[in-house]
Amino acid sequence: MILIKKQGVVMAVTLLHGTGNLICDGIDVGGVEFSIARPEDGPDVTRRGKAWGNKKAVAAAMNATKTELVVPESDGLLLLDIQDLDRDGGALFTVLQPATV
């Protein structure tokens, strides 16, 4: 757990880092590395993250209407809202909710 001070408020954040597969419009487009910040408390508990390491999978995610991340540690899918590319070519995203299988 990491403590972050944002606008005078201290919040606890847990980082989930690992590898998983991106599913774009129902098709497995390949494996990526990812990091997701999960705030434990504070005014904003939105889970945000980044996926990188596979340019073809990231490009497919940028063009997909529905993108999910298979996270082996949680035995499920996370529904993602892909927002932008960072300067290194990684996809920045918000986790909308666990996807229904």
mmCIF file of N, CA and C in Angstrom:
data_model
loop_
_atom_site.group_PDB
_atom_site.id
_atom_site.type_symbol
_atom_site.label_atom_id
_atom_site.label_comp_id
_atom_site.label_asym_id
_atom_site.label_seq_id
_atom_site.Cartn_x
_atom_site.Cartn_y
_atom_site.Cartn_z
ATOM 1 N N MET A 1 0.837 -1.157 0.000
ATOM 2 C CA MET A 1 0.000 0.000 0.000
ATOM 3 C C MET A 1 0.893 1.234 0.000
ATOM 4 N N ILE A 2 0.472 2.245 -0.727
ATOM 5 C CA ILE A 2 1.199 3.497 -0.846
ATOM 6 C C ILE A 2 0.291 4.610 -0.350
ATOM 7 N N LEU A 3 0.842 5.561 0.378
ATOM 8 C CA LEU A 3 0.073 6.725 0.798
ATOM 9 C C LEU A 3 0.398 7.882 -0.127
ATOM 10 N N ILE A 4 -0.633 8.537 -0.657
ATOM 11 C CA ILE A 4 -0.469 9.652 -1.581
ATOM 12 C C ILE A 4 -1.175 10.861 -1.006
ATOM 13 N N LYS A 5 -0.514 12.013 -1.048
ATOM 14 C CA LYS A 5 -1.146 13.249 -0.597
ATOM 15 C C LYS A 5 -1.578 14.030 -1.827
ATOM 16 N N LYS A 6 -2.890 14.276 -1.933
ATOM 17 C CA LYS A 6 -3.441 14.976 -3.088
ATOM 18 C C LYS A 6 -4.335 16.090 -2.579
ATOM 19 N N GLN A 7 -3.985 17.320 -2.869
ATOM 20 C CA GLN A 7 -4.733 18.499 -2.447
ATOM 21 C C GLN A 7 -4.996 18.478 -0.948
ATOM 22 N N GLY A 8 -3.971 18.158 -0.166
ATOM 23 C CA GLY A 8 -4.082 18.171 1.278
ATOM 24 C C GLY A 8 -4.746 16.949 1.883
ATOM 25 N N VAL A 9 -5.201 16.005 1.061
ATOM 26 C CA VAL A 9 -5.866 14.797 1.542
ATOM 27 C C VAL A 9 -4.929 13.610 1.332
ATOM 28 N N VAL A 10 -4.714 12.838 2.383
ATOM 29 C CA VAL A 10 -3.882 11.641 2.265
ATOM 30 C C VAL A 10 -4.792 10.456 1.972
ATOM 31 N N MET A 11 -4.455 9.702 0.922
ATOM 32 C CA MET A 11 -5.249 8.525 0.577
ATOM 33 C C MET A 11 -4.326 7.323 0.413
ATOM 34 N N ALA A 12 -4.851 6.168 0.733
ATOM 35 C CA ALA A 12 -4.109 4.919 0.587
ATOM 36 C C ALA A 12 -4.428 4.314 -0.773
ATOM 37 N N VAL A 13 -3.388 3.876 -1.477
ATOM 38 C CA VAL A 13 -3.547 3.313 -2.814
ATOM 39 C C VAL A 13 -2.827 1.969 -2.874
ATOM 40 N N THR A 14 -3.507 0.969 -3.415
ATOM 41 C CA THR A 14 -2.899 -0.332 -3.657
ATOM 42 C C THR A 14 -2.639 -0.456 -5.153
ATOM 43 N N LEU A 15 -1.446 -0.916 -5.516
ATOM 44 C CA LEU A 15 -1.099 -1.099 -6.918
ATOM 45 C C LEU A 15 -1.166 -2.578 -7.281
ATOM 46 N N LEU A 16 -1.867 -2.874 -8.363
ATOM 47 C CA LEU A 16 -1.922 -4.228 -8.910
ATOM 48 C C LEU A 16 -1.097 -4.205 -10.187
ATOM 49 N N HIS A 17 -0.079 -5.033 -10.245
ATOM 50 C CA HIS A 17 0.799 -5.078 -11.417
ATOM 51 C C HIS A 17 0.912 -6.530 -11.855
ATOM 52 N N GLY A 18 0.870 -6.745 -13.167
ATOM 53 C CA GLY A 18 1.011 -8.109 -13.651
ATOM 54 C C GLY A 18 0.919 -8.194 -15.153
ATOM 55 N N THR A 19 0.620 -9.385 -15.628
ATOM 56 C CA THR A 19 0.425 -9.612 -17.053
ATOM 57 C C THR A 19 -0.968 -10.189 -17.255
ATOM 58 N N GLY A 20 -1.535 -9.890 -18.395
ATOM 59 C CA GLY A 20 -2.861 -10.393 -18.730
ATOM 60 C C GLY A 20 -3.089 -10.240 -20.219
ATOM 61 N N ASN A 21 -4.236 -10.665 -20.681
ATOM 62 C CA ASN A 21 -4.574 -10.556 -22.096
ATOM 63 C C ASN A 21 -5.663 -9.520 -22.294
ATOM 64 N N LEU A 22 -5.555 -8.774 -23.392
ATOM 65 C CA LEU A 22 -6.603 -7.830 -23.769
ATOM 66 C C LEU A 22 -7.597 -8.530 -24.685
ATOM 67 N N ILE A 23 -8.864 -8.336 -24.411
ATOM 68 C CA ILE A 23 -9.952 -8.848 -25.240
ATOM 69 C C ILE A 23 -10.626 -7.625 -25.848
ATOM 70 N N CYS A 24 -10.520 -7.485 -27.158
ATOM 71 C CA CYS A 24 -11.083 -6.327 -27.854
ATOM 72 C C CYS A 24 -12.228 -6.780 -28.750
ATOM 73 N N ASP A 25 -13.419 -6.282 -28.472
ATOM 74 C CA ASP A 25 -14.620 -6.657 -29.227
ATOM 75 C C ASP A 25 -14.769 -8.177 -29.314
ATOM 76 N N GLY A 26 -14.463 -8.855 -28.202
ATOM 77 C CA GLY A 26 -14.642 -10.300 -28.119
ATOM 78 C C GLY A 26 -13.490 -11.143 -28.630
ATOM 79 N N ILE A 27 -12.413 -10.515 -29.105
ATOM 80 C CA ILE A 27 -11.273 -11.246 -29.664
ATOM 81 C C ILE A 27 -10.047 -11.038 -28.781
ATOM 82 N N ASP A 28 -9.373 -12.128 -28.422
ATOM 83 C CA ASP A 28 -8.140 -12.051 -27.645
ATOM 84 C C ASP A 28 -7.043 -11.522 -28.567
ATOM 85 N N VAL A 29 -6.549 -10.303 -28.275
ATOM 86 C CA VAL A 29 -5.552 -9.678 -29.152
ATOM 87 C C VAL A 29 -4.131 -9.812 -28.618
ATOM 88 N N GLY A 30 -3.961 -10.462 -27.472
ATOM 89 C CA GLY A 30 -2.613 -10.728 -26.997
ATOM 90 C C GLY A 30 -2.344 -10.252 -25.587
ATOM 91 N N GLY A 31 -1.176 -10.657 -25.122
ATOM 92 C CA GLY A 31 -0.772 -10.357 -23.758
ATOM 93 C C GLY A 31 -0.145 -8.986 -23.614
ATOM 94 N N VAL A 32 -0.344 -8.387 -22.451
ATOM 95 C CA VAL A 32 0.230 -7.088 -22.110
ATOM 96 C C VAL A 32 0.665 -7.121 -20.646
ATOM 97 N N GLU A 33 1.507 -6.174 -20.298
ATOM 98 C CA GLU A 33 1.782 -5.897 -18.895
ATOM 99 C C GLU A 33 0.822 -4.791 -18.487
ATOM 100 N N PHE A 34 0.463 -4.748 -17.209
ATOM 101 C CA PHE A 34 -0.443 -3.694 -16.760
ATOM 102 C C PHE A 34 -0.144 -3.309 -15.316
ATOM 103 N N SER A 35 -0.555 -2.110 -14.983
ATOM 104 C CA SER A 35 -0.555 -1.619 -13.609
ATOM 105 C C SER A 35 -1.885 -0.928 -13.387
ATOM 106 N N ILE A 36 -2.506 -1.198 -12.245
ATOM 107 C CA ILE A 36 -3.765 -0.558 -11.890
ATOM 108 C C ILE A 36 -3.628 -0.003 -10.480
ATOM 109 N N ALA A 37 -3.948 1.281 -10.323
ATOM 110 C CA ALA A 37 -3.965 1.914 -9.006
ATOM 111 C C ALA A 37 -5.383 1.819 -8.465
ATOM 112 N N ARG A 38 -5.507 1.234 -7.277
ATOM 113 C CA ARG A 38 -6.821 1.084 -6.658
ATOM 114 C C ARG A 38 -6.825 1.858 -5.343
ATOM 115 N N PRO A 39 -7.432 3.060 -5.337
ATOM 116 C CA PRO A 39 -7.514 3.828 -4.095
ATOM 117 C C PRO A 39 -8.362 3.094 -3.059
ATOM 118 N N GLU A 40 -7.887 3.059 -1.833
ATOM 119 C CA GLU A 40 -8.601 2.393 -0.750
ATOM 120 C C GLU A 40 -9.574 3.340 -0.053
ATOM 121 N N ASP A 41 -9.288 4.630 -0.117
ATOM 122 C CA ASP A 41 -10.125 5.625 0.540
ATOM 123 C C ASP A 41 -9.901 6.967 -0.146
ATOM 124 N N GLY A 42 -10.532 8.005 0.334
ATOM 125 C CA GLY A 42 -10.347 9.335 -0.225
ATOM 126 C C GLY A 42 -11.503 9.752 -1.104
ATOM 127 N N PRO A 43 -11.414 10.963 -1.639
ATOM 128 C CA PRO A 43 -12.526 11.516 -2.419
ATOM 129 C C PRO A 43 -12.717 10.867 -3.792
ATOM 130 N N ASP A 44 -11.688 10.259 -4.342
ATOM 131 C CA ASP A 44 -11.771 9.656 -5.678
ATOM 132 C C ASP A 44 -11.300 8.209 -5.583
ATOM 133 N N VAL A 45 -12.211 7.264 -5.738
ATOM 134 C CA VAL A 45 -11.838 5.847 -5.643
ATOM 135 C C VAL A 45 -11.869 5.159 -7.010
ATOM 136 N N THR A 46 -11.723 5.948 -8.076
ATOM 137 C CA THR A 46 -11.687 5.414 -9.433
ATOM 138 C C THR A 46 -10.399 4.622 -9.639
ATOM 139 N N ARG A 47 -10.527 3.429 -10.217
ATOM 140 C CA ARG A 47 -9.347 2.618 -10.533
ATOM 141 C C ARG A 47 -8.839 3.017 -11.917
ATOM 142 N N ARG A 48 -7.588 3.425 -11.976
ATOM 143 C CA ARG A 48 -6.966 3.832 -13.235
ATOM 144 C C ARG A 48 -5.719 2.996 -13.457
ATOM 145 N N GLY A 49 -5.340 2.875 -14.747
ATOM 146 C CA GLY A 49 -4.166 2.067 -15.015
ATOM 147 C C GLY A 49 -3.560 2.303 -16.379
ATOM 148 N N LYS A 50 -2.609 1.438 -16.680
ATOM 149 C CA LYS A 50 -1.870 1.510 -17.939
ATOM 150 C C LYS A 50 -1.567 0.086 -18.388
ATOM 151 N N ALA A 51 -1.676 -0.148 -19.698
ATOM 152 C CA ALA A 51 -1.293 -1.427 -20.309
ATOM 153 C C ALA A 51 -0.228 -1.143 -21.360
ATOM 154 N N TRP A 52 0.797 -1.995 -21.428
ATOM 155 C CA TRP A 52 1.893 -1.778 -22.371
ATOM 156 C C TRP A 52 2.567 -3.104 -22.701
ATOM 157 N N GLY A 53 3.550 -3.031 -23.614
ATOM 158 C CA GLY A 53 4.374 -4.200 -23.902
ATOM 159 C C GLY A 53 3.993 -4.984 -25.142
ATOM 160 N N ASN A 54 2.872 -4.641 -25.771
ATOM 161 C CA ASN A 54 2.441 -5.325 -26.987
ATOM 162 C C ASN A 54 1.760 -4.271 -27.861
ATOM 163 N N LYS A 55 2.508 -3.733 -28.813
ATOM 164 C CA LYS A 55 1.997 -2.615 -29.624
ATOM 165 C C LYS A 55 0.738 -2.974 -30.402
ATOM 166 N N LYS A 56 0.668 -4.204 -30.908
ATOM 167 C CA LYS A 56 -0.519 -4.606 -31.674
ATOM 168 C C LYS A 56 -1.749 -4.679 -30.779
ATOM 169 N N ALA A 57 -1.595 -5.212 -29.574
ATOM 170 C CA ALA A 57 -2.726 -5.305 -28.642
ATOM 171 C C ALA A 57 -3.173 -3.919 -28.191
ATOM 172 N N VAL A 58 -2.227 -3.036 -27.918
ATOM 173 C CA VAL A 58 -2.568 -1.670 -27.504
ATOM 174 C C VAL A 58 -3.278 -0.938 -28.635
ATOM 175 N N ALA A 59 -2.800 -1.099 -29.871
ATOM 176 C CA ALA A 59 -3.455 -0.460 -31.022
ATOM 177 C C ALA A 59 -4.876 -0.986 -31.197
ATOM 178 N N ALA A 60 -5.066 -2.292 -31.021
ATOM 179 C CA ALA A 60 -6.410 -2.867 -31.130
ATOM 180 C C ALA A 60 -7.321 -2.303 -30.045
ATOM 181 N N ALA A 61 -6.790 -2.130 -28.841
ATOM 182 C CA ALA A 61 -7.589 -1.580 -27.738
ATOM 183 C C ALA A 61 -8.000 -0.140 -28.011
ATOM 184 N N MET A 62 -7.120 0.621 -28.632
ATOM 185 C CA MET A 62 -7.438 2.024 -28.937
ATOM 186 C C MET A 62 -8.583 2.120 -29.944
ATOM 187 N N ASN A 63 -8.728 1.128 -30.810
ATOM 188 C CA ASN A 63 -9.754 1.166 -31.857
ATOM 189 C C ASN A 63 -11.001 0.352 -31.525
ATOM 190 N N ALA A 64 -11.004 -0.366 -30.420
ATOM 191 C CA ALA A 64 -12.123 -1.254 -30.076
ATOM 192 C C ALA A 64 -13.283 -0.481 -29.448
ATOM 193 N N THR A 65 -14.483 -1.026 -29.606
ATOM 194 C CA THR A 65 -15.645 -0.439 -28.937
ATOM 195 C C THR A 65 -15.807 -1.006 -27.530
ATOM 196 N N LYS A 66 -15.275 -2.217 -27.289
ATOM 197 C CA LYS A 66 -15.327 -2.824 -25.959
ATOM 198 C C LYS A 66 -13.990 -3.501 -25.687
ATOM 199 N N THR A 67 -13.347 -3.108 -24.593
ATOM 200 C CA THR A 67 -12.049 -3.679 -24.236
ATOM 201 C C THR A 67 -12.107 -4.234 -22.823
ATOM 202 N N GLU A 68 -11.633 -5.469 -22.679
ATOM 203 C CA GLU A 68 -11.575 -6.118 -21.375
ATOM 204 C C GLU A 68 -10.153 -6.605 -21.133
ATOM 205 N N LEU A 69 -9.789 -6.677 -19.875
ATOM 206 C CA LEU A 69 -8.480 -7.184 -19.478
ATOM 207 C C LEU A 69 -8.689 -8.445 -18.655
ATOM 208 N N VAL A 70 -8.062 -9.543 -19.101
ATOM 209 C CA VAL A 70 -8.100 -10.791 -18.342
ATOM 210 C C VAL A 70 -7.009 -10.694 -17.280
ATOM 211 N N VAL A 71 -7.413 -10.727 -16.019
ATOM 212 C CA VAL A 71 -6.474 -10.629 -14.903
ATOM 213 C C VAL A 71 -6.450 -11.978 -14.187
ATOM 214 N N PRO A 72 -5.412 -12.787 -14.430
ATOM 215 C CA PRO A 72 -5.371 -14.134 -13.849
ATOM 216 C C PRO A 72 -5.472 -14.146 -12.322
ATOM 217 N N GLU A 73 -4.896 -13.138 -11.649
ATOM 218 C CA GLU A 73 -4.903 -13.104 -10.186
ATOM 219 C C GLU A 73 -6.308 -12.983 -9.611
ATOM 220 N N SER A 74 -7.225 -12.384 -10.368
ATOM 221 C CA SER A 74 -8.577 -12.181 -9.840
ATOM 222 C C SER A 74 -9.594 -13.125 -10.471
ATOM 223 N N ASP A 75 -9.144 -14.021 -11.336
ATOM 224 C CA ASP A 75 -10.035 -14.980 -12.004
ATOM 225 C C ASP A 75 -11.201 -14.298 -12.696
ATOM 226 N N GLY A 76 -10.939 -13.202 -13.381
ATOM 227 C CA GLY A 76 -12.041 -12.528 -14.053
ATOM 228 C C GLY A 76 -11.585 -11.545 -15.103
ATOM 229 N N LEU A 77 -12.560 -10.835 -15.636
ATOM 230 C CA LEU A 77 -12.328 -9.817 -16.653
ATOM 231 C C LEU A 77 -12.627 -8.448 -16.061
ATOM 232 N N LEU A 78 -11.838 -7.461 -16.442
ATOM 233 C CA LEU A 78 -12.110 -6.082 -16.066
ATOM 234 C C LEU A 78 -12.507 -5.323 -17.321
ATOM 235 N N LEU A 79 -13.623 -4.632 -17.277
ATOM 236 C CA LEU A 79 -14.078 -3.812 -18.392
ATOM 237 C C LEU A 79 -13.342 -2.481 -18.326
ATOM 238 N N LEU A 80 -12.696 -2.101 -19.437
ATOM 239 C CA LEU A 80 -11.856 -0.906 -19.458
ATOM 240 C C LEU A 80 -12.425 0.175 -20.361
ATOM 241 N N ASP A 81 -12.187 1.418 -19.968
ATOM 242 C CA ASP A 81 -12.442 2.576 -20.821
ATOM 243 C C ASP A 81 -11.068 3.107 -21.213
ATOM 244 N N ILE A 82 -10.638 2.808 -22.439
ATOM 245 C CA ILE A 82 -9.324 3.250 -22.917
ATOM 246 C C ILE A 82 -9.425 4.733 -23.258
ATOM 247 N N GLN A 83 -8.531 5.550 -22.670
ATOM 248 C CA GLN A 83 -8.630 6.984 -22.865
ATOM 249 C C GLN A 83 -7.586 7.575 -23.798
ATOM 250 N N ASP A 84 -6.353 7.155 -23.665
ATOM 251 C CA ASP A 84 -5.301 7.827 -24.421
ATOM 252 C C ASP A 84 -4.046 6.956 -24.424
ATOM 253 N N LEU A 85 -3.085 7.354 -25.236
ATOM 254 C CA LEU A 85 -1.755 6.748 -25.214
ATOM 255 C C LEU A 85 -0.828 7.657 -24.431
ATOM 256 N N ASP A 86 0.082 7.073 -23.655
ATOM 257 C CA ASP A 86 1.089 7.907 -23.019
ATOM 258 C C ASP A 86 2.265 8.064 -23.979
ATOM 259 N N ARG A 87 3.265 8.798 -23.587
ATOM 260 C CA ARG A 87 4.380 9.092 -24.499
ATOM 261 C C ARG A 87 5.209 7.868 -24.857
ATOM 262 N N ASP A 88 5.067 6.783 -24.079
ATOM 263 C CA ASP A 88 5.800 5.549 -24.364
ATOM 264 C C ASP A 88 4.983 4.543 -25.160
ATOM 265 N N GLY A 89 3.748 4.905 -25.532
ATOM 266 C CA GLY A 89 2.906 4.013 -26.317
ATOM 267 C C GLY A 89 2.029 3.083 -25.506
ATOM 268 N N GLY A 90 1.954 3.293 -24.207
ATOM 269 C CA GLY A 90 1.068 2.494 -23.358
ATOM 270 C C GLY A 90 -0.337 3.072 -23.362
ATOM 271 N N ALA A 91 -1.331 2.217 -23.205
ATOM 272 C CA ALA A 91 -2.728 2.653 -23.175
ATOM 273 C C ALA A 91 -3.119 3.009 -21.746
ATOM 274 N N LEU A 92 -3.614 4.224 -21.556
ATOM 275 C CA LEU A 92 -4.105 4.667 -20.254
ATOM 276 C C LEU A 92 -5.594 4.381 -20.183
ATOM 277 N N PHE A 93 -6.053 3.851 -19.058
ATOM 278 C CA PHE A 93 -7.456 3.453 -18.969
ATOM 279 C C PHE A 93 -8.033 3.678 -17.580
ATOM 280 N N THR A 94 -9.369 3.622 -17.535
ATOM 281 C CA THR A 94 -10.127 3.588 -16.289
ATOM 282 C C THR A 94 -10.851 2.252 -16.250
ATOM 283 N N VAL A 95 -10.847 1.605 -15.104
ATOM 284 C CA VAL A 95 -11.595 0.359 -14.937
ATOM 285 C C VAL A 95 -13.039 0.743 -14.649
ATOM 286 N N LEU A 96 -13.951 0.322 -15.538
ATOM 287 C CA LEU A 96 -15.355 0.668 -15.367
ATOM 288 C C LEU A 96 -16.018 -0.219 -14.331
ATOM 289 N N GLN A 97 -15.772 -1.508 -14.421
ATOM 290 C CA GLN A 97 -16.357 -2.488 -13.503
ATOM 291 C C GLN A 97 -15.808 -3.850 -13.888
ATOM 292 N N PRO A 98 -15.932 -4.817 -13.007
ATOM 293 C CA PRO A 98 -15.622 -6.176 -13.460
ATOM 294 C C PRO A 98 -16.614 -6.559 -14.559
ATOM 295 N N ALA A 99 -16.145 -7.157 -15.614
ATOM 296 C CA ALA A 99 -17.025 -7.547 -16.722
ATOM 297 C C ALA A 99 -17.822 -8.785 -16.340
ATOM 298 N N THR A 100 -19.039 -8.853 -16.851
ATOM 299 C CA THR A 100 -19.846 -10.048 -16.631
ATOM 300 C C THR A 100 -19.464 -11.081 -17.673
ATOM 301 N N VAL A 101 -19.315 -12.314 -17.254
ATOM 302 C CA VAL A 101 -18.870 -13.379 -18.164
ATOM 303 C C VAL A 101 -20.062 -14.102 -18.734
#
